[in-house]
Structure formats: structure tokens, C-alpha cells
mmCIF file of C-alpha atoms and ligand atoms in Angstrom:
data_model
loop_
_atom_site.group_PDB
_atom_site.id
_atom_site.type_symbol
_atom_site.label_atom_id
_atom_site.label_comp_id
_atom_site.label_asym_id
_atom_site.label_seq_id
_atom_site.Cartn_x
_atom_site.Cartn_y
_atom_site.Cartn_z
ATOM 1 C CA MET A 1 -50.312 49.795 40.586
ATOM 2 C CA ILE A 2 -46.946 49.797 41.701
ATOM 3 C CA ASN A 3 -44.587 47.737 39.030
ATOM 4 C CA LYS A 4 -42.727 44.138 39.630
ATOM 5 C CA ARG A 5 -38.599 44.450 40.227
ATOM 6 C CA ILE A 6 -36.596 41.855 38.698
ATOM 7 C CA LEU A 7 -33.467 41.414 38.137
ATOM 8 C CA LEU A 8 -31.723 39.697 35.398
ATOM 9 C CA ILE A 9 -28.385 37.946 36.380
ATOM 10 C CA TYR A 10 -25.740 37.136 33.435
ATOM 11 C CA THR A 11 -23.956 34.573 33.718
ATOM 12 C CA GLY A 12 -22.760 33.782 30.390
ATOM 13 C CA GLY A 13 -24.182 31.034 27.978
ATOM 14 C CA THR A 14 -24.889 30.807 24.284
ATOM 15 C CA ILE A 15 -27.256 33.132 24.691
ATOM 16 C CA GLY A 16 -24.984 35.966 25.244
ATOM 17 C CA MET A 17 -22.058 34.261 22.978
ATOM 18 C CA ILE A 18 -20.353 36.064 20.194
ATOM 19 C CA LYS A 19 -18.465 34.059 17.471
ATOM 20 C CA ASP A 20 -14.899 34.867 17.862
ATOM 21 C CA LYS A 21 -13.555 35.276 14.456
ATOM 22 C CA VAL A 22 -10.038 34.527 14.801
ATOM 23 C CA LYS A 23 -10.544 31.068 16.557
ATOM 24 C CA ASN A 24 -14.070 30.846 15.222
ATOM 25 C CA THR A 25 -15.475 29.604 18.467
ATOM 26 C CA LEU A 26 -18.775 31.265 20.597
ATOM 27 C CA VAL A 27 -17.232 32.920 23.114
ATOM 28 C CA PRO A 28 -18.970 34.948 25.803
ATOM 29 C CA PHE A 29 -20.171 38.590 24.950
ATOM 30 C CA ASN A 30 -21.146 42.045 26.736
ATOM 31 C CA PHE A 31 -24.753 41.798 28.837
ATOM 32 C CA ASP A 32 -25.569 45.224 27.452
ATOM 33 C CA GLU A 33 -25.363 44.067 23.658
ATOM 34 C CA LEU A 34 -27.186 41.447 24.456
ATOM 35 C CA LEU A 35 -30.168 43.648 25.721
ATOM 36 C CA LYS A 36 -29.781 45.514 23.663
ATOM 37 C CA ALA A 37 -30.788 42.653 20.830
ATOM 38 C CA ILE A 38 -34.443 42.195 22.965
ATOM 39 C CA PRO A 39 -36.098 45.642 23.064
ATOM 40 C CA SER A 40 -38.943 43.944 23.527
ATOM 41 C CA LEU A 41 -37.751 43.101 27.525
ATOM 42 C CA LYS A 42 -38.218 46.430 28.658
ATOM 43 C CA SER A 43 -42.190 46.721 29.369
ATOM 44 C CA GLU A 44 -43.914 49.027 31.564
ATOM 45 C CA GLU A 45 -45.272 47.140 33.825
ATOM 46 C CA VAL A 46 -41.911 45.647 34.579
ATOM 47 C CA ASP A 47 -38.670 46.999 36.455
ATOM 48 C CA LEU A 48 -35.867 45.226 34.910
ATOM 49 C CA GLU A 49 -32.293 45.825 36.747
ATOM 50 C CA ASN A 50 -28.994 43.829 35.768
ATOM 51 C CA VAL A 51 -25.910 42.625 37.481
ATOM 52 C CA SER A 52 -23.582 39.682 35.917
ATOM 53 C CA ILE A 53 -21.244 37.538 37.515
ATOM 54 C CA LYS A 54 -17.115 38.844 37.159
ATOM 55 C CA ASN A 55 -16.545 36.873 34.877
ATOM 56 C CA PRO A 56 -19.273 35.720 32.629
ATOM 57 C CA ILE A 57 -18.805 31.834 31.718
ATOM 58 C CA ASP A 58 -19.639 29.165 28.737
ATOM 59 C CA SER A 59 -21.177 27.055 32.024
ATOM 60 C CA SER A 60 -18.963 24.392 31.581
ATOM 61 C CA ASN A 61 -16.544 26.370 33.307
ATOM 62 C CA MET A 62 -19.297 26.077 36.251
ATOM 63 C CA ASN A 63 -18.465 25.215 39.747
ATOM 64 C CA ALA A 64 -19.128 25.652 43.791
ATOM 65 C CA GLU A 65 -17.750 29.473 43.287
ATOM 66 C CA VAL A 66 -19.029 30.690 41.131
ATOM 67 C CA TRP A 67 -22.803 29.336 42.606
ATOM 68 C CA VAL A 68 -21.769 30.943 45.978
ATOM 69 C CA GLU A 69 -20.997 34.385 43.725
ATOM 70 C CA ILE A 70 -25.035 33.793 42.126
ATOM 71 C CA ALA A 71 -26.227 33.066 45.552
ATOM 72 C CA THR A 72 -24.693 35.997 47.064
ATOM 73 C CA LEU A 73 -26.573 38.578 43.924
ATOM 74 C CA ILE A 74 -29.481 36.766 45.417
ATOM 75 C CA GLU A 75 -29.362 37.660 48.940
ATOM 76 C CA ASP A 76 -27.765 41.138 48.587
ATOM 77 C CA ASN A 77 -30.906 41.853 46.154
ATOM 78 C CA TYR A 78 -33.322 39.708 47.622
ATOM 79 C CA THR A 79 -35.839 42.381 49.819
ATOM 80 C CA ASN A 80 -35.645 44.643 46.820
ATOM 81 C CA TYR A 81 -36.802 42.170 43.994
ATOM 82 C CA ASP A 82 -39.551 40.594 43.292
ATOM 83 C CA GLY A 83 -37.706 38.037 41.534
ATOM 84 C CA PHE A 84 -35.082 36.793 39.348
ATOM 85 C CA VAL A 85 -34.115 35.913 36.281
ATOM 86 C CA ILE A 86 -30.732 33.994 35.581
ATOM 87 C CA LEU A 87 -29.096 33.834 32.065
ATOM 88 C CA HIS A 88 -27.288 30.325 32.057
ATOM 89 C CA GLY A 89 -25.408 28.602 29.227
ATOM 90 C CA SER A 90 -27.570 25.214 28.894
ATOM 91 C CA ASP A 91 -25.051 22.762 29.522
ATOM 92 C CA THR A 92 -24.832 22.756 33.566
ATOM 93 C CA MET A 93 -28.028 24.628 33.473
ATOM 94 C CA ALA A 94 -29.345 22.098 35.712
ATOM 95 C CA TYR A 95 -26.514 21.267 38.540
ATOM 96 C CA THR A 96 -27.029 25.245 39.140
ATOM 97 C CA ALA A 97 -31.016 24.657 39.259
ATOM 98 C CA SER A 98 -30.258 21.790 41.961
ATOM 99 C CA ALA A 99 -27.272 23.757 43.492
ATOM 100 C CA LEU A 100 -29.110 26.995 44.454
ATOM 101 C CA SER A 101 -32.547 24.905 45.303
ATOM 102 C CA PHE A 102 -30.040 23.386 47.393
ATOM 103 C CA MET A 103 -28.275 26.982 48.789
ATOM 104 C CA LEU A 104 -31.282 29.238 48.879
ATOM 105 C CA GLU A 105 -33.481 27.925 52.006
ATOM 106 C CA SER A 106 -36.915 29.411 52.822
ATOM 107 C CA LEU A 107 -36.891 31.220 49.040
ATOM 108 C CA ASN A 108 -40.266 32.314 48.640
ATOM 109 C CA LYS A 109 -39.636 34.461 45.372
ATOM 110 C CA ALA A 110 -39.031 32.722 41.994
ATOM 111 C CA VAL A 111 -35.733 31.769 40.823
ATOM 112 C CA ILE A 112 -35.738 31.581 37.481
ATOM 113 C CA LEU A 113 -32.763 30.233 35.317
ATOM 114 C CA THR A 114 -33.226 30.283 31.315
ATOM 115 C CA GLY A 115 -30.623 30.761 28.772
ATOM 116 C CA SER A 116 -31.079 29.557 24.724
ATOM 117 C CA GLN A 117 -29.383 27.069 22.017
ATOM 118 C CA ILE A 118 -28.882 29.384 19.746
ATOM 119 C CA PRO A 119 -26.968 33.224 20.417
ATOM 120 C CA ILE A 120 -29.156 36.029 20.556
ATOM 121 C CA GLY A 121 -27.962 37.958 17.918
ATOM 122 C CA VAL A 122 -28.568 35.149 15.224
ATOM 123 C CA ARG A 123 -32.072 35.357 13.514
ATOM 124 C CA ARG A 124 -33.598 32.271 14.472
ATOM 125 C CA SER A 125 -32.280 32.135 17.889
ATOM 126 C CA ASP A 126 -34.774 30.605 21.035
ATOM 127 C CA ALA A 127 -33.019 33.589 23.200
ATOM 128 C CA LYS A 128 -35.604 36.358 23.238
ATOM 129 C CA GLU A 129 -38.920 33.971 23.857
ATOM 130 C CA ASN A 130 -36.969 31.891 27.072
ATOM 131 C CA LEU A 131 -36.166 35.087 28.230
ATOM 132 C CA ILE A 132 -39.255 37.203 27.724
ATOM 133 C CA THR A 133 -41.318 34.695 29.218
ATOM 134 C CA ALA A 134 -39.043 33.702 31.542
ATOM 135 C CA VAL A 135 -39.189 37.380 32.652
ATOM 136 C CA GLU A 136 -43.466 37.445 33.104
ATOM 137 C CA ILE A 137 -43.279 33.917 34.843
ATOM 138 C CA ALA A 138 -40.968 36.270 37.394
ATOM 139 C CA THR A 139 -43.683 38.466 37.595
ATOM 140 C CA SER A 140 -46.430 36.366 37.885
ATOM 141 C CA GLY A 141 -46.479 35.623 41.432
ATOM 142 C CA LYS A 142 -47.126 32.426 40.890
ATOM 143 C CA VAL A 143 -43.449 30.736 41.622
ATOM 144 C CA HIS A 144 -41.729 30.620 44.803
ATOM 145 C CA GLU A 145 -39.105 28.516 43.981
ATOM 146 C CA VAL A 146 -35.673 27.621 41.719
ATOM 147 C CA CYS A 147 -37.088 26.446 37.527
ATOM 148 C CA ILE A 148 -36.070 25.980 35.068
ATOM 149 C CA TYR A 149 -37.847 28.101 31.524
ATOM 150 C CA PHE A 150 -36.594 26.237 28.145
ATOM 151 C CA GLU A 151 -39.166 26.216 25.566
ATOM 152 C CA ASP A 152 -42.192 26.809 26.427
ATOM 153 C CA GLN A 153 -41.838 24.266 29.581
ATOM 154 C CA LEU A 154 -41.046 25.606 33.275
ATOM 155 C CA TYR A 155 -39.367 22.552 35.140
ATOM 156 C CA LYS A 156 -38.988 22.580 38.858
ATOM 157 C CA GLY A 157 -35.280 22.871 39.246
ATOM 158 C CA SER A 158 -34.148 19.875 41.546
ATOM 159 C CA ARG A 159 -35.444 17.902 39.089
ATOM 160 C CA THR A 160 -33.790 18.903 35.746
ATOM 161 C CA VAL A 161 -31.761 17.043 33.292
ATOM 162 C CA LYS A 162 -30.503 18.676 29.927
ATOM 163 C CA VAL A 163 -31.398 15.815 27.236
ATOM 164 C CA ASN A 164 -30.445 17.202 23.684
ATOM 165 C CA THR A 165 -28.049 19.438 22.514
ATOM 166 C CA GLU A 166 -29.649 19.667 18.952
ATOM 167 C CA GLN A 167 -33.537 20.540 19.476
ATOM 168 C CA PHE A 168 -34.754 23.586 21.100
ATOM 169 C CA GLU A 169 -36.546 21.194 23.511
ATOM 170 C CA ALA A 170 -33.232 21.244 25.569
ATOM 171 C CA PHE A 171 -34.557 19.858 29.452
ATOM 172 C CA GLU A 172 -36.856 17.439 30.813
ATOM 173 C CA SER A 173 -38.117 17.010 34.508
ATOM 174 C CA PRO A 174 -38.275 12.876 33.844
ATOM 175 C CA ASN A 175 -39.780 12.214 37.018
ATOM 176 C CA TYR A 176 -41.633 14.755 38.491
ATOM 177 C CA PRO A 177 -44.378 17.120 35.928
ATOM 178 C CA ILE A 178 -44.202 20.548 34.321
ATOM 179 C CA LEU A 179 -44.719 23.279 36.514
ATOM 180 C CA ALA A 180 -45.945 25.609 33.797
ATOM 181 C CA GLU A 181 -46.432 25.490 30.224
ATOM 182 C CA ALA A 182 -46.344 28.706 27.600
ATOM 183 C CA GLY A 183 -48.511 28.714 25.459
ATOM 184 C CA VAL A 184 -50.670 31.491 24.221
ATOM 185 C CA ARG A 185 -50.989 31.802 27.913
ATOM 186 C CA ILE A 186 -48.899 30.848 30.741
ATOM 187 C CA LYS A 187 -50.989 27.551 32.701
ATOM 188 C CA TYR A 188 -49.562 27.292 35.714
ATOM 189 C CA LYS A 189 -49.934 23.726 37.479
ATOM 190 C CA LYS A 190 -52.361 23.739 40.599
ATOM 191 C CA THR A 191 -49.091 22.532 42.455
ATOM 192 C CA LEU A 192 -47.537 25.813 42.697
ATOM 193 C CA GLN A 193 -48.202 27.146 46.199
ATOM 194 C CA LYS A 194 -46.676 30.445 48.037
ATOM 195 C CA LYS A 195 -44.409 28.872 50.866
ATOM 196 C CA GLU A 196 -44.744 30.233 54.678
ATOM 197 C CA ASP A 197 -43.150 33.043 54.970
ATOM 198 C CA LYS A 198 -39.718 32.614 56.633
ATOM 199 C CA LYS A 199 -36.246 34.522 55.907
ATOM 200 C CA LEU A 200 -34.201 33.484 53.556
ATOM 201 C CA VAL A 201 -31.011 31.248 54.648
ATOM 202 C CA VAL A 202 -28.402 31.195 52.089
ATOM 203 C CA HIS A 203 -26.296 28.349 52.311
ATOM 204 C CA LYS A 204 -22.606 28.758 50.941
ATOM 205 C CA SER A 205 -20.514 26.021 52.150
ATOM 206 C CA LEU A 206 -20.155 23.081 49.231
ATOM 207 C CA SER A 207 -17.461 20.244 49.403
ATOM 208 C CA ASN A 208 -16.135 19.075 46.227
ATOM 209 C CA ASP A 209 -14.782 15.867 47.583
ATOM 210 C CA VAL A 210 -17.404 13.913 45.829
ATOM 211 C CA ALA A 211 -17.786 11.902 42.378
ATOM 212 C CA ILE A 212 -19.624 9.589 40.596
ATOM 213 C CA LEU A 213 -19.371 5.708 39.516
ATOM 214 C CA LYS A 214 -21.409 4.804 36.760
ATOM 215 C CA PHE A 215 -20.818 1.165 36.566
ATOM 216 C CA PHE A 216 -21.156 -0.865 32.831
ATOM 217 C CA PRO A 217 -20.866 -4.547 32.313
ATOM 218 C CA GLY A 218 -17.773 -5.645 32.585
ATOM 219 C CA ILE A 219 -15.864 -2.717 34.806
ATOM 220 C CA THR A 220 -13.568 -3.547 36.751
ATOM 221 C CA ILE A 221 -13.152 -4.333 40.558
ATOM 222 C CA ALA A 222 -10.219 -1.409 40.402
ATOM 223 C CA THR A 223 -11.887 0.521 38.394
ATOM 224 C CA ILE A 224 -14.503 0.818 41.736
ATOM 225 C CA LYS A 225 -11.904 1.338 43.998
ATOM 226 C CA ALA A 226 -10.156 3.570 42.100
ATOM 227 C CA ILE A 227 -13.452 5.370 41.995
ATOM 228 C CA ILE A 228 -14.313 5.099 45.233
ATOM 229 C CA ASP A 229 -10.883 5.501 47.394
ATOM 230 C CA SER A 230 -10.419 8.966 45.544
ATOM 231 C CA ALA A 231 -13.838 10.893 47.893
ATOM 232 C CA LYS A 232 -15.616 10.680 50.792
ATOM 233 C CA GLY A 233 -19.124 11.120 48.895
ATOM 234 C CA ILE A 234 -19.653 9.194 46.044
ATOM 235 C CA VAL A 235 -23.039 8.836 43.525
ATOM 236 C CA ILE A 236 -23.347 4.987 42.375
ATOM 237 C CA GLU A 237 -25.356 4.860 39.255
ATOM 238 C CA SER A 238 -26.504 1.549 39.138
ATOM 239 C CA PHE A 239 -28.469 -0.301 36.532
ATOM 240 C CA GLY A 240 -32.006 -0.521 35.924
ATOM 241 C CA ALA A 241 -34.367 -0.538 39.252
ATOM 242 C CA GLY A 242 -31.014 0.109 41.569
ATOM 243 C CA ASN A 243 -29.065 -3.314 40.514
ATOM 244 C CA ALA A 244 -25.107 -4.363 41.122
ATOM 245 C CA PRO A 245 -22.961 -6.588 39.693
ATOM 246 C CA THR A 246 -22.862 -9.608 41.729
ATOM 247 C CA SER A 247 -19.694 -10.002 43.018
ATOM 248 C CA THR A 248 -18.317 -10.603 46.814
ATOM 249 C CA GLU A 249 -15.394 -8.415 45.850
ATOM 250 C CA LEU A 250 -17.739 -5.713 45.196
ATOM 251 C CA SER A 251 -19.219 -6.528 48.330
ATOM 252 C CA ASP A 252 -16.509 -6.354 50.585
ATOM 253 C CA LEU A 253 -14.919 -3.034 48.815
ATOM 254 C CA LEU A 254 -18.752 -1.387 49.519
ATOM 255 C CA ASN A 255 -18.377 -2.637 52.870
ATOM 256 C CA THR A 256 -14.856 -1.374 53.848
ATOM 257 C CA ALA A 257 -15.537 1.857 52.097
ATOM 258 C CA ASN A 258 -18.251 2.376 54.251
ATOM 259 C CA LYS A 259 -16.395 1.150 57.227
ATOM 260 C CA GLU A 260 -14.177 3.348 56.784
ATOM 261 C CA GLY A 261 -16.962 6.952 56.614
ATOM 262 C CA LYS A 262 -17.413 7.317 52.784
ATOM 263 C CA ILE A 263 -21.721 8.465 52.395
ATOM 264 C CA MET A 264 -22.432 6.669 49.167
ATOM 265 C CA ILE A 265 -25.776 6.716 47.404
ATOM 266 C CA ASN A 266 -27.765 4.767 44.734
ATOM 267 C CA ILE A 267 -29.433 6.068 41.983
ATOM 268 C CA THR A 268 -30.011 5.005 38.709
ATOM 269 C CA GLN A 269 -28.636 4.853 35.388
ATOM 270 C CA CYS A 270 -32.204 5.216 33.361
ATOM 271 C CA LEU A 271 -33.714 8.644 33.272
ATOM 272 C CA HIS A 272 -37.162 7.445 33.972
ATOM 273 C CA GLY A 273 -38.444 5.382 37.430
ATOM 274 C CA SER A 274 -35.771 4.642 40.505
ATOM 275 C CA ALA A 275 -33.672 2.785 42.243
ATOM 276 C CA VAL A 276 -35.445 0.302 44.302
ATOM 277 C CA ASP A 277 -33.636 -1.100 47.898
ATOM 278 C CA GLY A 278 -33.957 -4.769 47.433
ATOM 279 C CA GLN A 279 -36.289 -5.697 44.416
ATOM 280 C CA TYR A 280 -33.844 -7.723 42.937
ATOM 281 C CA GLU A 281 -31.186 -9.716 44.602
ATOM 282 C CA THR A 282 -29.029 -7.619 42.405
ATOM 283 C CA SER A 283 -29.709 -4.712 44.704
ATOM 284 C CA GLU A 284 -28.872 -6.661 48.220
ATOM 285 C CA PRO A 285 -24.956 -5.550 47.983
ATOM 286 C CA PHE A 286 -25.580 -1.472 48.249
ATOM 287 C CA GLY A 287 -28.390 -2.533 51.919
ATOM 288 C CA LYS A 288 -25.806 -4.346 52.800
ATOM 289 C CA ALA A 289 -23.129 -2.306 52.791
ATOM 290 C CA GLY A 290 -25.298 0.998 54.275
ATOM 291 C CA VAL A 291 -25.313 2.477 50.507
ATOM 292 C CA ILE A 292 -28.432 5.205 50.567
ATOM 293 C CA SER A 293 -31.141 4.487 47.869
ATOM 294 C CA GLY A 294 -31.504 7.649 46.424
ATOM 295 C CA LYS A 295 -34.724 6.343 45.133
ATOM 296 C CA ASP A 296 -35.815 8.576 41.343
ATOM 297 C CA MET A 297 -33.271 11.781 42.303
ATOM 298 C CA THR A 298 -31.276 12.944 39.362
ATOM 299 C CA THR A 299 -27.407 12.314 39.274
ATOM 300 C CA GLU A 300 -27.425 16.311 39.181
ATOM 301 C CA ALA A 301 -29.160 16.629 42.186
ATOM 302 C CA ALA A 302 -27.425 13.544 44.388
ATOM 303 C CA ILE A 303 -24.232 14.948 43.309
ATOM 304 C CA ILE A 304 -24.671 18.479 44.437
ATOM 305 C CA LYS A 305 -26.990 17.041 47.532
ATOM 306 C CA LEU A 306 -23.894 15.168 48.574
ATOM 307 C CA MET A 307 -21.943 18.687 47.681
ATOM 308 C CA PHE A 308 -24.577 20.619 49.755
ATOM 309 C CA LEU A 309 -24.528 18.155 53.029
ATOM 310 C CA LEU A 310 -21.029 17.324 53.302
ATOM 311 C CA GLY A 311 -20.059 21.284 53.195
ATOM 312 C CA GLN A 312 -22.428 21.505 56.086
ATOM 313 C CA ASP A 313 -20.520 20.758 59.803
ATOM 314 C CA MET A 314 -22.399 17.407 60.252
ATOM 315 C CA SER A 315 -21.318 13.477 60.811
ATOM 316 C CA SER A 316 -21.306 10.585 59.046
ATOM 317 C CA ALA A 317 -24.775 9.233 60.674
ATOM 318 C CA GLU A 318 -26.267 12.786 60.132
ATOM 319 C CA ILE A 319 -25.330 13.037 56.323
ATOM 320 C CA LYS A 320 -26.847 9.629 55.658
ATOM 321 C CA GLU A 321 -30.464 10.617 57.217
ATOM 322 C CA GLU A 322 -30.418 13.870 55.326
ATOM 323 C CA LEU A 323 -29.910 12.229 51.980
ATOM 324 C CA GLN A 324 -33.284 10.164 52.414
ATOM 325 C CA LYS A 325 -34.783 13.179 53.247
ATOM 326 C CA ASN A 326 -36.739 15.794 50.194
ATOM 327 C CA ILE A 327 -34.936 19.047 51.127
ATOM 328 C CA SER A 328 -36.098 20.598 48.105
ATOM 329 C CA GLY A 329 -38.409 18.738 46.325
ATOM 330 C CA GLU A 330 -35.503 16.613 44.807
ATOM 331 C CA ILE A 331 -37.191 12.676 45.783
ATOM 332 C CA THR A 332 -40.012 11.603 46.169
ATOM 333 C CA ILE A 333 -40.650 9.940 49.333
HETATM 334 N N1 LIG B 401 -21.697 25.470 26.234
HETATM 335 C C1 LIG B 401 -22.886 26.395 26.023
HETATM 336 C C2 LIG B 401 -22.632 26.852 27.718
HETATM 337 O O1 LIG B 401 -23.672 25.930 28.621
HETATM 338 C C3 LIG B 401 -24.170 25.693 26.123
HETATM 339 C C4 LIG B 401 -25.492 26.612 26.696
HETATM 340 O O2 LIG B 401 -25.277 28.154 26.599
HETATM 341 O O3 LIG B 401 -26.527 26.290 25.775
HETATM 342 O O4 LIG B 401 -22.532 27.882 28.636
#
């Protein structure tokens, strides 16, 4: 039997951090040391190789340039490996999972992001289990998409959010069922399917001309205007099932922004559920001003979808059309 080949891509994060003795803070550390800490990662059935991004980071420093670096590593090594495991800080892992889901078109191999809440060198670390199981999932041949594996659960990348800074269960995919669960055996859900074999296309152009506008009771028109004026694409996090404060000034502002060619997408602040156009009178200003309903998308997926679509050579009308489509499993249509 031929061994499965897996490429580990190290980007930084708590999993590989050590304490800086002078500053007493956690800083990224050497990848080889990290591998030495888990000798059981090496197995007879898997050929594991590793590569690191140029400058490993705390994932709070993540940006589009690093996403392009990661996507290019996958592109350059795509035919040589059966799957990829990305070691990543948990803080922005859900954003990276969404970004790669959009950037890697026609992906037909596993790209599993994982990390840990406690550094690998610490005795109670969750790193070992997360990493070993992520590698096992990547070799299973059952997963053909971008996912996050964390604390026994495999999540769809473009549906995931970080929900906890203290528990080992740091992630959730609030509007999408988990893809696999690791107990004594790893149980894969039936929804996992191999996709049609097409050539991988890697999209490397993302726009930073985006902003998030989160409503709160009492938000002023001046604040709303400043945020809308600051970018071409705006994710609006509205109340409940997609509702806005009733205000003629707000409706006028949204209408003007729409006429100026801004792309606005409305999602709910709630973790579970969906923004529903027209369910309440208070959602009317959105529909009238050409704001697209982001339905049950997470904030992470919505902002990345905007960055991705604004990075393509498309008119505002085309972007609005694409926003409503399901591109990487990120939205329920
Ligand atoms: N600050 C760290 C990071 O995201 C936290 C973690 O890895 O869990 O890089």
C-alpha cells in the first residue's frame, strides 16, 4: 500500500508558542521544536512533511497577504500531497478558513486547519490530540474541502466562528451541522461528498476596501455614515432577524450609498438563525436600498466573501448577484 502524503503548513498561533522570559508573553516559536514535542505524529502509514510561512505569526496579525502565501503553498504542492493540515492561531482561524474556502476553487482534497488553546510544550495542552486527529482526517480520503478540526469536532470552514477563549471547545458552526466527530472512532457524516474532479483554481486577489457596521441601540447617524463612507463593501450586522432602527435619515443614507455603488450586505448579530428580508417592518429600509440579505452567513464568511468578490473584476451588479449565491457552502439558499 502506498503511504498517504500530508503537508503540514505552520503559520504560528498558540500551538507553537513559548513564553518570552523577558516580556512574559507568548510568542511564536520554532516549528522543528514543535514536531519534536509530538513524536507520535510520525506513523508508518503517513509521510508527513512540513513547511512554514516566512514569518510565523500570532493569528491576530493575519491579513490577505498571508492568505495568499498559504494558498500559494497549497497550489504549489497540490499534486504532490493527498491533504494539507494548517497549524494556525485560533483567534482568526475562522476567517482564514473562510478565506481559503473562497480562494481555493474546485478544491478536491482535505485542507484542515487546527491549533490549540494551550501551547504544545505545556503538559495539559490540547495540541497533541488536535494535530494527530487533524492529520488522520486529512489522510482519510473522506474530506475534500476546507475545514477546522478542534476538540473532537470537524467543522465546515466557511461556517465556523470562534466562540470561546477559555474552553477547549473554542469553535462552533452555528448554522451548519458538524462534518465529523472524533470519539473512539472518527465518525464522518454522510453529507461529506467527493466533488467532481476539476483543476484547482487559486484566486489571489482580495480587496481590503470593506468595513463592518454593527448596530446598537442609540447608534448615531454620524457613526453609521462614517463607517459607510469608509469603504466600498459593508457588512451590516443588524438586530434579530435582520432589523434596523426606524429612521428616515438611515433610509436616506442607505439609498445614497446604494446609488454611489456601495455594496451592502445584511446579516444578523445573533449567532444562530438568519436575516430575513421583510419579516418585520424594521427590515424594509434594507430591501428598498438594495442591501443584499446575507441570510445565515457568519460575519467572518460575509466579510471575506465581500473581500473576495471586490477583488475580482466585476461590476457592482455582478457582485450583488454573486453575494446571493452559495459559493463555498457559506450560505443556506
Ligand atoms: N493569539 C493566538 C493566535 O490566534 C491564540 C491561539 O492560537 O489560540 O495566534
